[in-house]
Amino acid sequence: MPEKIYRVDVCIVGAGPAGMILALLLAHQGIKVLVLESHHNFERECRGEVLMPRFIQMMRQTGLLSCLEKYPHLKLKNFELHYKDKILANLDFSGICPEAPFALWMSQTVMLNALREKAATYPNFQLLFGVTARDVILEGEKIVGVTATRRAEQFEVRARVTVGADGRASAVRKTAEFKMEYEDYDFDVAWFTARRHEHFENTVRAFFTPQRTYLVLPKYPDLVQCGILVGKGEFSQIREQGIEAMKQELLNAHPMLHDFARQLTDFEPFSVLQARVSYVARWAKEGCLLIGDAAHTCSPAGAIGVSVAAATAIVAADVIIKGFKRGDLSLATLSKVQTIRASDVQRIQTMQGFFTTAAFLKYPRLRPLALLSIFTLARTGILPKFFRRIAVMDEPLPIDPAISLENPPVV
């Protein structure tokens, strides 16, 4: 028997951006929310820290932008594509999205703490760190909560809605036996952090070289976060070649990496992320909903993974709030989240696939043709339009304006 039973309206497993945005919007409406997070705090290294204009748009729509802007961040003005010392394309955010003329760099640790501080102003919000979700609780065909452990304590959470927001390795998805529709994995990204040069502008950059593609993102306050796109499992081969070979590759890649390369003594500074693109066939079951990376993952292309996850969380908040108002939290109601979000998620995943093809991880001999194509698309004005379709929302999210934090609760 569990030592304790929590009874709440909504239990959210996972306190990443999607889970915390959902929790905050629900708490604002008087819905009793409990968030379970496996880590012991938010102090951890993350990669999804560049937030494209579409994120700015949706944060304005939900009344969250003014809250987040109070915390440390950088405003990024453009996205550049480079080949060696040449700029193939310069995509200015003010031209692509005048209503949100910048991307935002914000540490995910800072963002999550900001969301928690705001949510903590509502007495119906609770967050528990250091919790491992073990299994979902079934009553007949309906999921009514989860079993969990914290330190040596076993407990249950009983909820009218259980939300899996626990990432690409979701325990809720696994134990509730949700099925994948597809899962693709073609490459890895080896991330590292380097000191930013004094004159390095707040710009997102992709560097193409004859061998590889590098992503370079500003990192507050004076660093850059770099990612090396490598073939699936290839980084283990790079390790076998030794650190000197890695140093030489970085020295040959671009001058901005020279200081970092010269200081390398081992592979400790690198962390490897599998660039998996996945999509769960059905995001909802009776009493349970998946959001964010638990439901769908994006590749690093375009730096929009957090934005896509946040959009699903916001739509989920709107659907759940309306469900509570009507007294209808059925499978049909929870399934509306996927009905609303599916086309946008799958369109973005498809367009990201074009970038992966352009990087030609599979066909390096065709890289010169890919670079020529990028340059041509930039000169003809097609590339900015293509990028806008990923980085910008053409229409606001289809949600009730009343859920904004700037408005009083509707429940």
CSV table of C-alpha atoms in Angstrom, one decimal:
chain,number,residue,atom,x,y,z
A,1,MET,CA,0.0,0.0,0.0
A,2,PRO,CA,1.2,3.5,-0.8
A,3,GLU,CA,2.3,5.7,2.2
A,4,LYS,CA,0.5,8.7,0.8
A,5,ILE,CA,-2.2,9.5,-1.8
A,6,TYR,CA,-2.4,12.9,-3.5
A,7,ARG,CA,-5.7,13.9,-5.0
A,8,VAL,CA,-5.6,16.6,-7.6
A,9,ASP,CA,-7.4,17.8,-10.8
A,10,VAL,CA,-4.4,17.3,-13.1
A,11,CYS,CA,-1.2,15.4,-12.5
A,12,ILE,CA,1.7,16.4,-14.8
A,13,VAL,CA,4.7,14.1,-15.0
A,14,GLY,CA,7.7,16.1,-16.2
A,15,ALA,CA,8.6,19.7,-15.4
A,16,GLY,CA,10.2,20.7,-18.7
A,17,PRO,CA,9.0,23.7,-20.7
A,18,ALA,CA,5.8,22.0,-21.9
A,19,GLY,CA,4.9,20.6,-18.4
A,20,MET,CA,5.6,23.9,-16.6
A,21,ILE,CA,3.7,26.1,-19.1
A,22,LEU,CA,0.7,23.7,-18.9
A,23,ALA,CA,0.8,23.7,-15.1
A,24,LEU,CA,1.0,27.5,-14.9
A,25,LEU,CA,-1.9,28.1,-17.3
A,26,LEU,CA,-4.0,25.5,-15.4
A,27,ALA,CA,-3.1,26.9,-12.0
A,28,HIS,CA,-4.1,30.4,-13.1
A,29,GLN,CA,-7.6,29.1,-13.8
A,30,GLY,CA,-8.0,27.6,-10.3
A,31,ILE,CA,-7.3,24.0,-11.4
A,32,LYS,CA,-5.5,22.0,-8.8
A,33,VAL,CA,-2.2,20.8,-10.3
A,34,LEU,CA,0.6,18.6,-9.1
A,35,VAL,CA,3.8,18.4,-11.2
A,36,LEU,CA,6.2,15.5,-10.6
A,37,GLU,CA,9.9,16.0,-11.7
A,38,SER,CA,12.5,13.3,-11.6
A,39,HIS,CA,15.5,15.7,-11.2
A,40,HIS,CA,16.2,17.3,-7.9
A,41,ASN,CA,16.2,20.8,-9.3
A,42,PHE,CA,16.3,22.7,-12.6
A,43,GLU,CA,20.1,23.1,-12.5
A,44,ARG,CA,21.1,21.0,-15.5
A,45,GLU,CA,22.6,21.6,-19.0
A,46,CYS,CA,20.1,21.7,-21.8
A,47,ARG,CA,20.4,22.2,-25.5
A,48,GLY,CA,16.9,23.7,-26.4
A,49,GLU,CA,17.7,27.2,-25.3
A,50,VAL,CA,17.1,29.3,-28.5
A,51,LEU,CA,13.5,30.3,-28.8
A,52,MET,CA,12.4,31.3,-32.3
A,53,PRO,CA,9.9,34.1,-33.1
A,54,ARG,CA,7.0,31.6,-32.9
A,55,PHE,CA,7.8,31.2,-29.2
A,56,ILE,CA,7.7,34.9,-28.7
A,57,GLN,CA,4.3,35.1,-30.5
A,58,MET,CA,2.8,32.4,-28.3
A,59,MET,CA,4.2,33.8,-25.1
A,60,ARG,CA,2.6,37.2,-25.9
A,61,GLN,CA,-0.7,35.4,-26.7
A,62,THR,CA,-0.7,33.7,-23.2
A,63,GLY,CA,0.6,36.8,-21.3
A,64,LEU,CA,3.8,35.0,-20.4
A,65,LEU,CA,6.4,37.1,-22.3
A,66,SER,CA,6.5,40.1,-19.9
A,67,CYS,CA,7.1,37.6,-17.1
A,68,LEU,CA,10.0,35.8,-18.8
A,69,GLU,CA,11.7,39.0,-20.0
A,70,LYS,CA,12.3,40.0,-16.4
A,71,TYR,CA,14.9,37.2,-16.2
A,72,PRO,CA,18.4,37.0,-17.9
A,73,HIS,CA,18.2,36.5,-21.6
A,74,LEU,CA,19.6,37.5,-25.0
A,75,LYS,CA,17.7,38.8,-28.0
A,76,LEU,CA,19.1,37.3,-31.2
A,77,LYS,CA,18.6,39.4,-34.4
A,78,ASN,CA,19.2,36.9,-37.2
A,79,PHE,CA,20.1,33.5,-38.5
A,80,GLU,CA,23.2,33.1,-40.7
A,81,LEU,CA,24.3,30.3,-42.9
A,82,HIS,CA,28.1,30.2,-43.6
A,83,TYR,CA,30.4,28.2,-45.8
A,84,LYS,CA,34.0,28.6,-44.6
A,85,ASP,CA,34.4,32.5,-44.5
A,86,LYS,CA,31.5,33.2,-46.8
A,87,ILE,CA,27.9,34.1,-45.7
A,88,LEU,CA,25.5,32.1,-47.8
A,89,ALA,CA,22.4,33.6,-46.3
A,90,ASN,CA,21.5,36.1,-43.6
A,91,LEU,CA,17.9,35.7,-42.4
A,92,ASP,CA,16.9,38.8,-40.4
A,93,PHE,CA,14.2,38.1,-37.9
A,94,SER,CA,12.7,41.6,-38.2
A,95,GLY,CA,12.1,41.0,-41.9
A,96,ILE,CA,10.8,37.5,-41.4
A,97,CYS,CA,8.6,38.3,-38.5
A,98,PRO,CA,8.0,42.1,-37.9
A,99,GLU,CA,5.6,41.4,-35.0
A,100,ALA,CA,8.3,39.3,-33.2
A,101,PRO,CA,11.6,40.7,-34.6
A,102,PHE,CA,14.0,38.6,-32.6
A,103,ALA,CA,14.7,35.1,-31.3
A,104,LEU,CA,15.3,34.7,-27.6
A,105,TRP,CA,18.2,32.9,-25.9
A,106,MET,CA,17.2,31.9,-22.4
A,107,SER,CA,18.8,29.2,-20.2
A,108,GLN,CA,16.2,26.5,-19.7
A,109,THR,CA,17.1,26.5,-16.1
A,110,VAL,CA,16.2,30.2,-15.9
A,111,MET,CA,13.0,29.7,-17.8
A,112,LEU,CA,11.8,26.8,-15.7
A,113,ASN,CA,12.6,28.7,-12.5
A,114,ALA,CA,10.7,31.7,-13.8
A,115,LEU,CA,7.7,29.6,-14.6
A,116,ARG,CA,7.8,27.9,-11.2
A,117,GLU,CA,8.1,31.2,-9.4
A,118,LYS,CA,5.0,32.5,-11.2
A,119,ALA,CA,3.1,29.2,-10.7
A,120,ALA,CA,4.0,29.2,-7.0
A,121,THR,CA,1.9,32.4,-6.5
A,122,TYR,CA,-1.2,30.1,-7.0
A,123,PRO,CA,-2.1,28.0,-3.9
A,124,ASN,CA,-3.5,25.2,-6.2
A,125,PHE,CA,0.0,24.6,-7.7
A,126,GLN,CA,2.5,22.1,-6.3
A,127,LEU,CA,5.8,20.8,-7.7
A,128,LEU,CA,7.7,17.8,-6.3
A,129,PHE,CA,11.3,17.2,-7.3
A,130,GLY,CA,13.2,13.9,-7.1
A,131,VAL,CA,10.1,11.8,-8.0
A,132,THR,CA,10.2,8.7,-10.2
A,133,ALA,CA,6.9,7.9,-11.9
A,134,ARG,CA,6.6,4.1,-11.8
A,135,ASP,CA,3.3,3.3,-13.5
A,136,VAL,CA,-0.1,4.6,-14.4
A,137,ILE,CA,-3.1,3.6,-12.3
A,138,LEU,CA,-5.9,2.0,-14.3
A,139,GLU,CA,-9.6,1.7,-13.3
A,140,GLY,CA,-11.1,-0.4,-16.0
A,141,GLU,CA,-9.9,1.2,-19.3
A,142,LYS,CA,-9.4,4.7,-17.7
A,143,ILE,CA,-6.1,6.1,-16.4
A,144,VAL,CA,-6.7,7.8,-13.1
A,145,GLY,CA,-3.2,8.7,-11.9
A,146,VAL,CA,0.3,7.3,-11.4
A,147,THR,CA,2.3,5.5,-8.8
A,148,ALA,CA,5.6,7.1,-7.8
A,149,THR,CA,8.5,7.0,-5.5
A,150,ARG,CA,10.4,9.9,-3.8
A,151,ARG,CA,13.4,8.9,-1.8
A,152,ALA,CA,12.2,5.8,0.0
A,153,GLU,CA,8.6,6.9,0.0
A,154,GLN,CA,6.0,5.2,-2.3
A,155,PHE,CA,2.9,7.2,-3.1
A,156,GLU,CA,0.0,7.6,-5.5
A,157,VAL,CA,-1.4,10.6,-7.3
A,158,ARG,CA,-5.1,10.3,-8.2
A,159,ALA,CA,-6.1,12.8,-10.9
A,160,ARG,CA,-9.0,13.5,-13.3
A,161,VAL,CA,-6.4,14.0,-16.0
A,162,THR,CA,-2.8,12.6,-16.1
A,163,VAL,CA,-0.4,14.3,-18.5
A,164,GLY,CA,2.8,12.8,-19.7
A,165,ALA,CA,5.2,15.7,-20.3
A,166,ASP,CA,8.3,13.6,-19.4
A,167,GLY,CA,10.2,13.9,-22.6
A,168,ARG,CA,11.4,11.5,-25.3
A,169,ALA,CA,11.9,8.7,-22.9
A,170,SER,CA,8.5,9.2,-21.3
A,171,ALA,CA,7.6,6.7,-18.5
A,172,VAL,CA,3.9,7.7,-18.9
A,173,ARG,CA,4.0,6.8,-22.6
A,174,LYS,CA,5.7,3.5,-21.9
A,175,THR,CA,3.6,2.3,-19.0
A,176,ALA,CA,0.4,3.4,-20.5
A,177,GLU,CA,1.4,1.6,-23.7
A,178,PHE,CA,1.0,4.4,-26.2
A,179,LYS,CA,2.2,3.4,-29.7
A,180,MET,CA,4.6,5.2,-32.0
A,181,GLU,CA,3.4,6.0,-35.5
A,182,TYR,CA,7.0,6.7,-36.6
A,183,GLU,CA,10.4,7.3,-35.2
A,184,ASP,CA,13.4,8.3,-37.4
A,185,TYR,CA,17.0,8.6,-36.3
A,186,ASP,CA,19.6,9.6,-38.9
A,187,PHE,CA,22.2,11.6,-37.0
A,188,ASP,CA,23.6,12.8,-33.7
A,189,VAL,CA,24.6,16.3,-32.5
A,190,ALA,CA,27.7,16.5,-30.3
A,191,TRP,CA,27.3,19.7,-28.2
A,192,PHE,CA,30.0,21.7,-26.4
A,193,THR,CA,30.3,25.2,-24.9
A,194,ALA,CA,33.0,27.7,-25.8
A,195,ARG,CA,34.0,31.2,-24.8
A,196,ARG,CA,32.4,33.8,-27.1
A,197,HIS,CA,34.7,36.2,-28.9
A,198,GLU,CA,34.3,39.9,-27.9
A,199,HIS,CA,32.8,40.9,-31.3
A,200,PHE,CA,30.6,37.9,-31.7
A,201,GLU,CA,27.1,39.3,-32.4
A,202,ASN,CA,23.9,37.8,-31.0
A,203,THR,CA,23.3,35.7,-34.0
A,204,VAL,CA,22.3,32.0,-34.6
A,205,ARG,CA,24.7,30.5,-37.1
A,206,ALA,CA,25.1,27.3,-39.1
A,207,PHE,CA,28.6,26.7,-40.5
A,208,PHE,CA,28.9,24.3,-43.4
A,209,THR,CA,32.4,22.9,-44.1
A,210,PRO,CA,33.4,20.3,-46.7
A,211,GLN,CA,33.2,17.6,-44.0
A,212,ARG,CA,30.5,18.7,-41.5
A,213,THR,CA,27.8,21.1,-40.4
A,214,TYR,CA,28.2,23.1,-37.2
A,215,LEU,CA,25.5,24.9,-35.2
A,216,VAL,CA,26.7,27.9,-33.2
A,217,LEU,CA,24.3,29.6,-30.7
A,218,PRO,CA,24.9,32.5,-28.4
A,219,LYS,CA,24.7,31.5,-24.7
A,220,TYR,CA,24.2,34.1,-21.9
A,221,PRO,CA,26.2,35.9,-20.8
A,222,ASP,CA,29.5,35.4,-22.7
A,223,LEU,CA,29.5,31.9,-24.2
A,224,VAL,CA,28.5,30.1,-27.4
A,225,GLN,CA,26.9,26.7,-27.6
A,226,CYS,CA,28.2,24.6,-30.5
A,227,GLY,CA,26.8,21.5,-32.0
A,228,ILE,CA,28.6,19.2,-34.5
A,229,LEU,CA,26.3,17.2,-36.7
A,230,VAL,CA,27.6,13.7,-37.1
A,231,GLY,CA,26.3,10.4,-38.5
A,232,LYS,CA,24.3,8.1,-36.3
A,233,GLY,CA,26.7,6.6,-33.8
A,234,GLU,CA,29.7,8.2,-35.5
A,235,PHE,CA,30.9,10.1,-32.4
A,236,SER,CA,32.1,6.8,-30.9
A,237,GLN,CA,34.4,6.4,-33.9
A,238,ILE,CA,35.6,10.0,-33.5
A,239,ARG,CA,36.5,9.1,-29.9
A,240,GLU,CA,38.5,6.1,-31.1
A,241,GLN,CA,40.5,8.4,-33.3
A,242,GLY,CA,41.7,10.4,-30.3
A,243,ILE,CA,41.3,13.9,-29.1
A,244,GLU,CA,44.1,15.2,-31.3
A,245,ALA,CA,42.1,14.4,-34.4
A,246,MET,CA,39.1,16.2,-32.9
A,247,LYS,CA,41.2,19.2,-32.2
A,248,GLN,CA,42.5,19.3,-35.7
A,249,GLU,CA,39.1,19.1,-37.2
A,250,LEU,CA,37.9,22.0,-35.1
A,251,LEU,CA,41.0,24.1,-36.0
A,252,ASN,CA,40.2,23.4,-39.6
A,253,ALA,CA,36.5,24.2,-39.3
A,254,HIS,CA,36.4,27.9,-38.2
A,255,PRO,CA,38.6,30.4,-36.4
A,256,MET,CA,36.0,31.0,-33.7
A,257,LEU,CA,36.6,27.4,-32.5
A,258,HIS,CA,40.3,27.7,-32.3
A,259,ASP,CA,40.6,28.8,-28.6
A,260,PHE,CA,38.3,25.9,-27.6
A,261,ALA,CA,40.1,23.4,-29.7
A,262,ARG,CA,43.6,24.3,-28.4
A,263,GLN,CA,42.4,23.8,-24.8
A,264,LEU,CA,41.0,20.3,-25.4
A,265,THR,CA,42.6,17.5,-23.5
A,266,ASP,CA,39.8,14.9,-23.6
A,267,PHE,CA,36.2,14.4,-24.7
A,268,GLU,CA,34.7,15.4,-21.4
A,269,PRO,CA,33.3,18.8,-22.7
A,270,PHE,CA,31.2,17.0,-25.3
A,271,SER,CA,27.6,15.6,-24.8
A,272,VAL,CA,25.9,13.7,-27.6
A,273,LEU,CA,22.2,14.1,-28.4
A,274,GLN,CA,20.4,11.7,-30.7
A,275,ALA,CA,18.5,13.7,-33.2
A,276,ARG,CA,15.3,11.5,-33.1
A,277,VAL,CA,12.2,12.6,-34.9
A,278,SER,CA,9.1,10.8,-33.5
A,279,TYR,CA,5.4,10.9,-33.5
A,280,VAL,CA,3.0,9.0,-31.2
A,281,ALA,CA,0.0,7.6,-33.1
A,282,ARG,CA,-2.6,8.7,-30.6
A,283,TRP,CA,-1.7,11.2,-27.9
A,284,ALA,CA,-4.7,10.6,-25.6
A,285,LYS,CA,-6.3,7.7,-23.8
A,286,GLU,CA,-9.1,7.8,-21.3
A,287,GLY,CA,-7.9,10.1,-18.5
A,288,CYS,CA,-4.4,10.6,-20.0
A,289,LEU,CA,-2.7,12.9,-22.5
A,290,LEU,CA,0.8,13.2,-23.9
A,291,ILE,CA,2.3,16.5,-24.7
A,292,GLY,CA,5.7,17.9,-25.8
A,293,ASP,CA,8.5,15.4,-26.5
A,294,ALA,CA,6.5,12.6,-25.0
A,295,ALA,CA,4.1,13.0,-27.9
A,296,HIS,CA,6.3,14.3,-30.7
A,297,THR,CA,10.0,15.2,-31.1
A,298,CYS,CA,11.7,17.4,-33.6
A,299,SER,CA,15.3,17.4,-34.9
A,300,PRO,CA,17.7,20.3,-33.9
A,301,ALA,CA,17.1,21.9,-37.4
A,302,GLY,CA,15.7,25.4,-37.0
A,303,ALA,CA,16.1,25.4,-33.2
A,304,ILE,CA,12.3,25.1,-32.7
A,305,GLY,CA,11.8,21.9,-30.6
A,306,VAL,CA,10.9,23.9,-27.4
A,307,SER,CA,8.5,26.1,-29.4
A,308,VAL,CA,6.7,23.2,-30.9
A,309,ALA,CA,6.4,21.5,-27.5
A,310,ALA,CA,5.2,24.8,-25.9
A,311,ALA,CA,2.5,25.2,-28.6
A,312,THR,CA,1.1,21.7,-27.8
A,313,ALA,CA,1.1,22.5,-24.0
A,314,ILE,CA,-0.8,25.8,-24.6
A,315,VAL,CA,-3.4,24.1,-26.7
A,316,ALA,CA,-3.7,21.3,-24.1
A,317,ALA,CA,-4.3,24.0,-21.4
A,318,ASP,CA,-7.1,25.4,-23.5
A,319,VAL,CA,-8.7,22.0,-24.1
A,320,ILE,CA,-8.4,20.9,-20.4
A,321,ILE,CA,-9.7,24.2,-19.1
A,322,LYS,CA,-12.7,24.1,-21.4
A,323,GLY,CA,-13.2,20.4,-20.4
A,324,PHE,CA,-13.3,21.3,-16.7
A,325,LYS,CA,-15.7,24.1,-17.4
A,326,ARG,CA,-18.1,21.7,-19.3
A,327,GLY,CA,-17.5,18.8,-16.9
A,328,ASP,CA,-16.2,16.7,-19.9
A,329,LEU,CA,-12.7,15.3,-19.7
A,330,SER,CA,-13.5,12.3,-21.9
A,331,LEU,CA,-11.2,10.8,-24.4
A,332,ALA,CA,-13.0,12.7,-27.1
A,333,THR,CA,-12.1,16.0,-25.3
A,334,LEU,CA,-8.5,15.2,-24.7
A,335,SER,CA,-8.0,14.0,-28.3
A,336,LYS,CA,-8.8,17.5,-29.5
A,337,VAL,CA,-5.2,18.5,-28.6
A,338,GLN,CA,-3.9,16.2,-31.3
A,339,THR,CA,-6.6,17.2,-33.8
A,340,ILE,CA,-5.6,20.8,-33.4
A,341,ARG,CA,-1.8,20.3,-33.4
A,342,ALA,CA,-1.1,17.3,-35.6
A,343,SER,CA,-0.8,19.1,-39.0
A,344,ASP,CA,1.6,21.8,-37.7
A,345,VAL,CA,3.8,19.3,-35.9
A,346,GLN,CA,4.1,17.0,-38.9
A,347,ARG,CA,4.6,19.9,-41.4
A,348,ILE,CA,7.5,21.1,-39.3
A,349,GLN,CA,9.0,17.6,-39.0
A,350,THR,CA,8.9,17.3,-42.8
A,351,MET,CA,10.5,20.7,-43.4
A,352,GLN,CA,13.2,19.9,-40.9
A,353,GLY,CA,13.9,16.8,-43.0
A,354,PHE,CA,14.9,19.1,-45.9
A,355,PHE,CA,17.6,20.7,-43.7
A,356,THR,CA,19.0,17.3,-42.8
A,357,THR,CA,19.1,16.4,-46.5
A,358,ALA,CA,20.9,19.7,-47.2
A,359,ALA,CA,23.4,18.9,-44.5
A,360,PHE,CA,24.1,15.7,-46.5
A,361,LEU,CA,25.2,13.6,-43.6
A,362,LYS,CA,24.3,10.5,-45.7
A,363,TYR,CA,25.7,11.8,-49.0
A,364,PRO,CA,28.7,14.1,-48.3
A,365,ARG,CA,29.8,14.1,-52.0
A,366,LEU,CA,26.6,16.1,-52.8
A,367,ARG,CA,27.4,18.8,-50.2
A,368,PRO,CA,28.7,21.3,-52.8
A,369,LEU,CA,25.3,21.0,-54.7
A,370,ALA,CA,23.4,21.5,-51.5
A,371,LEU,CA,25.4,24.7,-50.7
A,372,LEU,CA,24.8,26.0,-54.1
A,373,SER,CA,21.1,25.3,-53.7
A,374,ILE,CA,21.0,27.2,-50.4
A,375,PHE,CA,22.8,30.2,-51.9
A,376,THR,CA,20.4,30.2,-54.9
A,377,LEU,CA,17.4,30.0,-52.7
A,378,ALA,CA,18.7,32.9,-50.5
A,379,ARG,CA,19.4,35.1,-53.6
A,380,THR,CA,15.9,34.4,-55.0
A,381,GLY,CA,14.1,35.2,-51.7
A,382,ILE,CA,12.7,31.6,-51.3
A,383,LEU,CA,14.9,30.7,-48.3
A,384,PRO,CA,13.5,33.4,-46.0
A,385,LYS,CA,10.0,32.2,-46.9
A,386,PHE,CA,11.0,28.6,-46.2
A,387,PHE,CA,12.5,29.6,-42.9
A,388,ARG,CA,9.5,31.7,-41.9
A,389,ARG,CA,7.3,28.6,-42.2
A,390,ILE,CA,9.4,26.9,-39.5
A,391,ALA,CA,10.3,29.9,-37.3
A,392,VAL,CA,7.0,31.9,-37.3
A,393,MET,CA,3.3,31.2,-36.7
A,394,ASP,CA,1.2,32.6,-39.5
A,395,GLU,CA,-1.9,32.6,-37.2
A,396,PRO,CA,-2.3,32.7,-33.4
A,397,LEU,CA,-2.8,29.4,-31.7
A,398,PRO,CA,-6.6,28.6,-31.8
A,399,ILE,CA,-7.2,29.1,-28.1
A,400,ASP,CA,-9.6,31.1,-26.0
A,401,PRO,CA,-8.0,34.5,-25.2
A,402,ALA,CA,-9.4,34.2,-21.7
A,403,ILE,CA,-6.7,31.7,-20.7
A,404,SER,CA,-4.0,34.4,-20.9
A,405,LEU,CA,-2.4,35.3,-17.6
A,406,GLU,CA,-3.4,38.9,-18.3
A,407,ASN,CA,-7.1,38.0,-17.9
A,408,PRO,CA,-9.0,36.8,-14.9
A,409,PRO,CA,-9.7,33.0,-14.5
A,410,VAL,CA,-12.6,31.5,-16.5
A,411,VAL,CA,-13.2,28.3,-14.4
